[in-house]
């Protein structure tokens, strides 16, 4: 069996590339020659009737209105940037449970979930003439079982968006208030009361971005001067107070990534070079900041550094921090990596390194209808580049799953978050996207 260096050399050589093309051509030809088994046509039921059971052998899917089962701890939202919607998947079975369309956004923000009200919230933007015309920003409210729209709240037309929109919208603890980040014409935050379904107001936060919840009426924001802004709300959601931490990172020499991880009343941010900053909001004093390095000098000498889109995840009960890692130089902070490193936050030490599966092979195997984990998919894994992971999310139960994706590939891998074992793939998840969201 080839080791990693031999496999990489094979992929980069002309012979390896020719072999890759040959394998893909043969697979396509084999698939084209394969004849599907004869199927009995399915006809829609007559008006006024419905299938008694979707799983019955003679039942027709037409006329059947499905409902999402109770939101599970292993469910995950998977936004697709090309088709402009988010898909809800069961991480245990691989089944797609439902979908929510978004407006004319650059990339869908994953829906946010309220367990108390059993509702999803999607921050959307639309234009009266498709991609032009009068703009409307709004929060769509969905029933979490039927995925029917049950309400909306109109916002000022300032909602910010980007390719990933990391930390651009968040539910504060308790789920009453929704905070959305604005960037036009200046940085600010819109507050929505989801219980009363009304827009509360806008808070100017010049030079600060991102929303990091710290309580029912408190959140933090990263600022361009290397500090973090703490915003406190009054009982009605209006601004009560704001204060800043000390300057703890250098925005020019070693900035921090927007994607942070929460551990109780602390937020963990990773810098371009691989330093972790812990911002502690657990007291009423000005938040305290401490830092430590991911990996050791040997890792940094070998060029290992964090990179990706949504590259950080935290499992709260075990205190484990998951970070995408690759080998590269300055300017590669968005690059995907072949490994996810796992750290014990309390001891500030790495405890595991998870090698990422081959997303290209998994996506192509699904497209060609190959058996998952079969010989042909394994062969594709040898001859195709793996791509690496740039987006991750972890569930918060006692048997956590780690969802990993490459933002340019339509395949999601499901790993055991404690052992790193590759359990399964989620397929037909769209074509591309830079986010993952675990509802619970």
CSV table of C-alpha atoms in Angstrom, one decimal, residues 166 257 259 270-275 294 303-313 322-329 331-341 356 387-392 405-407:
chain,number,residue,atom,x,y,z
A,166,UNK,CA,-19.1,34.1,9.4
A,257,UNK,CA,-9.9,34.7,11.8
A,259,UNK,CA,-14.6,32.1,12.7
A,270,UNK,CA,-7.2,31.5,16.0
A,271,UNK,CA,-4.6,33.8,14.3
A,272,UNK,CA,-3.1,33.4,10.8
A,273,UNK,CA,0.1,32.0,12.3
A,274,UNK,CA,-1.6,29.6,14.7
A,275,UNK,CA,-2.0,31.4,18.0
A,294,UNK,CA,-1.3,25.6,18.4
A,303,UNK,CA,5.0,25.0,7.6
A,304,UNK,CA,1.9,23.8,9.4
A,305,UNK,CA,-0.6,26.6,10.0
A,306,UNK,CA,-4.4,27.0,10.3
A,307,UNK,CA,-6.4,27.8,7.3
A,308,UNK,CA,-9.9,27.5,5.8
A,309,UNK,CA,-13.3,29.2,5.9
A,310,UNK,CA,-15.2,28.0,8.9
A,311,UNK,CA,-12.0,26.4,10.2
A,312,UNK,CA,-12.7,26.3,14.0
A,313,UNK,CA,-15.1,24.2,16.1
A,322,UNK,CA,-10.9,21.4,16.3
A,323,UNK,CA,-8.9,23.4,13.7
A,324,UNK,CA,-8.2,22.8,10.0
A,325,UNK,CA,-4.5,22.7,9.3
A,326,UNK,CA,-2.4,22.7,6.1
A,327,UNK,CA,1.2,23.3,5.2
A,328,UNK,CA,1.8,26.7,3.5
A,329,UNK,CA,3.2,30.2,3.9
A,331,UNK,CA,-1.3,34.4,2.7
A,332,UNK,CA,-2.6,30.8,2.8
A,333,UNK,CA,-5.1,31.4,5.6
A,334,UNK,CA,-8.1,30.4,3.5
A,335,UNK,CA,-6.5,27.2,2.1
A,336,UNK,CA,-8.0,23.9,3.0
A,337,UNK,CA,-5.9,21.4,4.8
A,338,UNK,CA,-5.4,17.6,4.8
A,339,UNK,CA,-5.8,17.4,8.6
A,340,UNK,CA,-7.9,18.6,11.5
A,341,UNK,CA,-6.0,19.0,14.7
A,356,UNK,CA,-9.3,14.1,6.1
A,387,UNK,CA,-8.5,18.8,-1.6
A,388,UNK,CA,-8.6,18.9,2.1
A,389,UNK,CA,-11.1,20.4,4.5
A,390,UNK,CA,-11.8,24.2,5.1
A,391,UNK,CA,-15.1,24.1,6.9
A,392,UNK,CA,-16.0,22.1,10.0
A,405,UNK,CA,-16.3,19.8,3.9
A,406,UNK,CA,-14.3,21.4,1.2
A,407,UNK,CA,-16.2,24.5,0.1
